[in-house]
Amino acid sequence: MLLLMFGVFYFLLLRPQQKRQQALREMVSQLKSGDKIITTGGIIATVTAVRDKTLLVRSADKTILEITRASVAGMHGEEEKGS
């Protein structure tokens, strides 16, 4: 019974989360200059330069920010496509 509960938990919760994390890692690794992103802090910005561990992004008021790749939540506009 315990194995069955673990199996259900794995396939309903853990596996989908792992797939989302893998898709996000792939998306972040393929970012290029000009891509519009949204950060985990809610900042919408355009990628201006890609470095090894960081990205340089430009916000709406033309401010250049250096952010880590881990702070990218997704591509801006992607949430509208999914709806």
CSV table of N, CA and C in Angstrom, one decimal:
chain,number,residue,atom,x,y,z
A,1,MET,N,0.8,-1.2,0.0
A,1,MET,CA,0.0,0.0,0.0
A,1,MET,C,0.9,1.3,0.0
A,2,LEU,N,1.9,1.2,0.8
A,2,LEU,CA,2.8,2.4,0.9
A,2,LEU,C,3.5,2.6,-0.5
A,3,LEU,N,3.9,1.5,-1.2
A,3,LEU,CA,4.5,1.7,-2.5
A,3,LEU,C,3.6,2.3,-3.5
A,4,LEU,N,2.3,1.9,-3.4
A,4,LEU,CA,1.3,2.4,-4.3
A,4,LEU,C,1.1,3.9,-4.1
A,5,MET,N,1.1,4.3,-2.8
A,5,MET,CA,1.0,5.8,-2.5
A,5,MET,C,2.2,6.6,-3.0
A,6,PHE,N,3.4,6.0,-2.8
A,6,PHE,CA,4.6,6.6,-3.3
A,6,PHE,C,4.5,6.8,-4.8
A,7,GLY,N,4.1,5.7,-5.5
A,7,GLY,CA,4.0,5.7,-7.0
A,7,GLY,C,3.1,6.8,-7.4
A,8,VAL,N,1.9,6.9,-6.8
A,8,VAL,CA,0.9,8.0,-7.2
A,8,VAL,C,1.5,9.3,-6.9
A,9,PHE,N,2.2,9.5,-5.8
A,9,PHE,CA,2.8,10.8,-5.4
A,9,PHE,C,3.9,11.2,-6.5
A,10,TYR,N,4.7,10.2,-6.8
A,10,TYR,CA,5.7,10.4,-7.8
A,10,TYR,C,5.2,10.9,-9.2
A,11,PHE,N,4.2,10.2,-9.7
A,11,PHE,CA,3.7,10.5,-11.0
A,11,PHE,C,2.8,11.7,-11.1
A,12,LEU,N,2.2,12.0,-10.0
A,12,LEU,CA,1.3,13.2,-9.9
A,12,LEU,C,2.0,14.5,-9.5
A,13,LEU,N,3.0,14.4,-8.7
A,13,LEU,CA,3.7,15.6,-8.2
A,13,LEU,C,5.1,15.7,-8.6
A,14,LEU,N,5.9,14.7,-8.3
A,14,LEU,CA,7.4,14.9,-8.6
A,14,LEU,C,7.8,14.9,-10.0
A,15,ARG,N,7.3,14.0,-10.8
A,15,ARG,CA,7.6,13.8,-12.2
A,15,ARG,C,7.3,15.1,-13.0
A,16,PRO,N,6.1,15.6,-12.9
A,16,PRO,CA,5.8,16.9,-13.7
A,16,PRO,C,6.7,18.0,-13.3
A,17,GLN,N,7.0,18.1,-12.0
A,17,GLN,CA,7.9,19.2,-11.5
A,17,GLN,C,9.3,19.0,-12.1
A,18,GLN,N,9.8,17.8,-12.2
A,18,GLN,CA,11.1,17.5,-12.8
A,18,GLN,C,11.1,17.9,-14.3
A,19,LYS,N,10.0,17.6,-15.0
A,19,LYS,CA,9.9,18.0,-16.4
A,19,LYS,C,9.9,19.5,-16.6
A,20,ARG,N,9.2,20.2,-15.7
A,20,ARG,CA,9.2,21.7,-15.8
A,20,ARG,C,10.6,22.2,-15.6
A,21,GLN,N,11.3,21.7,-14.6
A,21,GLN,CA,12.6,22.2,-14.3
A,21,GLN,C,13.6,21.9,-15.4
A,22,GLN,N,13.5,20.8,-16.0
A,22,GLN,CA,14.3,20.4,-17.2
A,22,GLN,C,14.0,21.3,-18.4
A,23,ALA,N,12.8,21.6,-18.6
A,23,ALA,CA,12.4,22.5,-19.7
A,23,ALA,C,12.9,23.9,-19.5
A,24,LEU,N,12.9,24.4,-18.2
A,24,LEU,CA,13.4,25.7,-17.9
A,24,LEU,C,14.9,25.8,-18.1
A,25,ARG,N,15.6,24.7,-17.6
A,25,ARG,CA,17.1,24.7,-17.8
A,25,ARG,C,17.4,24.7,-19.3
A,26,GLU,N,16.7,24.0,-20.1
A,26,GLU,CA,17.0,24.0,-21.5
A,26,GLU,C,16.7,25.4,-22.1
A,27,MET,N,15.6,26.0,-21.7
A,27,MET,CA,15.2,27.3,-22.3
A,27,MET,C,16.3,28.4,-21.9
A,28,VAL,N,16.8,28.3,-20.6
A,28,VAL,CA,17.8,29.3,-20.1
A,28,VAL,C,19.1,29.1,-20.9
A,29,SER,N,19.4,27.8,-21.2
A,29,SER,CA,20.7,27.5,-21.9
A,29,SER,C,20.6,28.0,-23.3
A,30,GLN,N,19.5,28.2,-23.9
A,30,GLN,CA,19.3,28.6,-25.3
A,30,GLN,C,19.0,30.1,-25.4
A,31,LEU,N,19.0,30.9,-24.3
A,31,LEU,CA,18.8,32.3,-24.4
A,31,LEU,C,19.8,33.0,-25.3
A,32,LYS,N,19.3,34.0,-26.0
A,32,LYS,CA,20.2,34.8,-26.8
A,32,LYS,C,19.9,36.3,-26.7
A,33,SER,N,20.7,37.1,-27.2
A,33,SER,CA,20.4,38.6,-27.2
A,33,SER,C,19.2,38.9,-27.9
A,34,GLY,N,18.3,39.7,-27.3
A,34,GLY,CA,17.0,40.1,-28.0
A,34,GLY,C,15.8,39.3,-27.4
A,35,ASP,N,16.1,38.2,-26.7
A,35,ASP,CA,14.9,37.5,-26.1
A,35,ASP,C,14.3,38.3,-24.9
A,36,LYS,N,13.0,38.3,-24.8
A,36,LYS,CA,12.3,38.9,-23.7
A,36,LYS,C,12.1,37.9,-22.7
A,37,ILE,N,12.5,38.2,-21.4
A,37,ILE,CA,12.3,37.3,-20.3
A,37,ILE,C,11.6,37.9,-19.2
A,38,ILE,N,11.2,37.1,-18.2
A,38,ILE,CA,10.6,37.5,-17.0
A,38,ILE,C,11.4,36.8,-15.9
A,39,THR,N,11.8,37.6,-14.9
A,39,THR,CA,12.6,37.1,-13.8
A,39,THR,C,11.7,36.6,-12.7
A,40,THR,N,12.3,35.8,-11.7
A,40,THR,CA,11.6,35.3,-10.6
A,40,THR,C,11.1,36.5,-9.7
A,41,GLY,N,11.7,37.7,-9.8
A,41,GLY,CA,11.2,38.8,-9.1
A,41,GLY,C,10.2,39.6,-9.8
A,42,GLY,N,9.8,39.2,-11.0
A,42,GLY,CA,8.7,39.8,-11.8
A,42,GLY,C,9.2,40.9,-12.7
A,43,ILE,N,10.5,41.1,-12.9
A,43,ILE,CA,11.0,42.1,-13.8
A,43,ILE,C,11.0,41.5,-15.2
A,44,ILE,N,10.4,42.3,-16.1
A,44,ILE,CA,10.3,41.9,-17.6
A,44,ILE,C,11.5,42.7,-18.2
A,45,ALA,N,12.3,42.0,-19.0
A,45,ALA,CA,13.5,42.6,-19.5
A,45,ALA,C,13.9,41.9,-20.8
A,46,THR,N,14.8,42.6,-21.6
A,46,THR,CA,15.3,42.0,-22.8
A,46,THR,C,16.7,41.7,-22.6
A,47,VAL,N,17.1,40.5,-23.0
A,47,VAL,CA,18.5,40.1,-22.9
A,47,VAL,C,19.4,40.9,-23.9
A,48,THR,N,20.5,41.4,-23.3
A,48,THR,CA,21.4,42.2,-24.2
A,48,THR,C,22.7,41.5,-24.4
A,49,ALA,N,23.1,40.6,-23.4
A,49,ALA,CA,24.3,39.9,-23.5
A,49,ALA,C,24.2,38.6,-22.7
A,50,VAL,N,24.8,37.5,-23.1
A,50,VAL,CA,24.8,36.3,-22.4
A,50,VAL,C,26.2,35.9,-22.0
A,51,ARG,N,26.4,35.7,-20.7
A,51,ARG,CA,27.7,35.3,-20.2
A,51,ARG,C,27.6,33.9,-19.6
A,52,ASP,N,28.7,33.4,-19.1
A,52,ASP,CA,28.7,32.0,-18.6
A,52,ASP,C,27.6,31.7,-17.5
A,53,LYS,N,27.6,32.5,-16.4
A,53,LYS,CA,26.7,32.3,-15.3
A,53,LYS,C,25.7,33.4,-15.2
A,54,THR,N,25.8,34.5,-15.9
A,54,THR,CA,24.9,35.6,-15.8
A,54,THR,C,24.4,36.1,-17.1
A,55,LEU,N,23.4,37.0,-17.1
A,55,LEU,CA,22.9,37.6,-18.3
A,55,LEU,C,22.9,39.1,-18.0
A,56,LEU,N,23.1,39.9,-19.0
A,56,LEU,CA,22.9,41.3,-19.0
A,56,LEU,C,21.5,41.6,-19.6
A,57,VAL,N,20.6,42.3,-18.9
A,57,VAL,CA,19.3,42.5,-19.4
A,57,VAL,C,19.0,44.0,-19.4
A,58,ARG,N,18.1,44.4,-20.2
A,58,ARG,CA,17.7,45.8,-20.3
A,58,ARG,C,16.2,45.9,-19.9
A,59,SER,N,15.9,46.7,-18.9
A,59,SER,CA,14.5,46.8,-18.5
A,59,SER,C,13.8,47.9,-19.3
A,60,ALA,N,12.5,48.1,-19.0
A,60,ALA,CA,11.8,49.1,-19.8
A,60,ALA,C,12.3,50.5,-19.8
A,61,ASP,N,12.9,50.9,-18.7
A,61,ASP,CA,13.4,52.3,-18.6
A,61,ASP,C,14.9,52.3,-19.0
A,62,LYS,N,15.4,51.3,-19.8
A,62,LYS,CA,16.7,51.3,-20.4
A,62,LYS,C,17.8,51.0,-19.4
A,63,THR,N,17.4,50.6,-18.2
A,63,THR,CA,18.4,50.2,-17.2
A,63,THR,C,19.0,48.9,-17.5
A,64,ILE,N,20.3,48.8,-17.4
A,64,ILE,CA,21.0,47.5,-17.7
A,64,ILE,C,21.2,46.8,-16.3
A,65,LEU,N,20.8,45.6,-16.2
A,65,LEU,CA,20.9,44.8,-15.0
A,65,LEU,C,21.7,43.5,-15.3
A,66,GLU,N,22.5,43.1,-14.4
A,66,GLU,CA,23.2,41.8,-14.5
A,66,GLU,C,22.5,40.8,-13.5
A,67,ILE,N,22.0,39.8,-14.1
A,67,ILE,CA,21.2,38.8,-13.3
A,67,ILE,C,21.8,37.4,-13.5
A,68,THR,N,21.6,36.5,-12.5
A,68,THR,CA,22.0,35.2,-12.7
A,68,THR,C,21.1,34.4,-13.6
A,69,ARG,N,21.5,33.4,-14.2
A,69,ARG,CA,20.7,32.5,-15.0
A,69,ARG,C,19.6,31.9,-14.2
A,70,ALA,N,19.8,31.6,-12.9
A,70,ALA,CA,18.9,31.0,-12.0
A,70,ALA,C,17.7,31.9,-11.7
A,71,SER,N,17.8,33.2,-12.0
A,71,SER,CA,16.7,34.1,-11.7
A,71,SER,C,15.7,34.3,-12.8
A,72,VAL,N,16.0,33.6,-13.9
A,72,VAL,CA,15.0,33.6,-15.1
A,72,VAL,C,13.9,32.7,-14.8
A,73,ALA,N,12.7,33.2,-14.8
A,73,ALA,CA,11.5,32.4,-14.6
A,73,ALA,C,10.9,31.9,-15.9
A,74,GLY,N,11.1,32.5,-17.0
A,74,GLY,CA,10.6,32.1,-18.3
A,74,GLY,C,10.7,33.2,-19.3
A,75,MET,N,10.2,32.8,-20.5
A,75,MET,CA,10.2,33.8,-21.6
A,75,MET,C,8.9,34.6,-21.4
A,76,HIS,N,9.0,35.9,-21.6
A,76,HIS,CA,7.9,36.8,-21.5
A,76,HIS,C,6.9,36.6,-22.7
A,77,GLY,N,5.7,36.4,-22.4
A,77,GLY,CA,4.7,36.2,-23.5
A,77,GLY,C,4.4,34.7,-23.6
A,78,GLU,N,5.1,33.8,-23.0
A,78,GLU,CA,4.9,32.4,-23.1
A,78,GLU,C,3.7,32.0,-22.3
A,79,GLU,N,3.3,32.7,-21.2
A,79,GLU,CA,2.2,32.4,-20.4
A,79,GLU,C,0.9,32.6,-21.2
A,80,GLU,N,0.9,33.6,-22.1
A,80,GLU,CA,-0.3,33.9,-22.9
A,80,GLU,C,-0.5,32.8,-23.9
A,81,LYS,N,0.6,32.2,-24.4
A,81,LYS,CA,0.5,31.1,-25.4
A,81,LYS,C,-0.1,29.9,-24.8
A,82,GLY,N,0.2,29.6,-23.5
A,82,GLY,CA,-0.3,28.4,-22.9
A,82,GLY,C,-1.8,28.5,-22.5
A,83,SER,N,-2.4,29.7,-22.5
A,83,SER,CA,-3.8,29.8,-22.1
A,83,SER,C,-4.7,29.5,-23.2
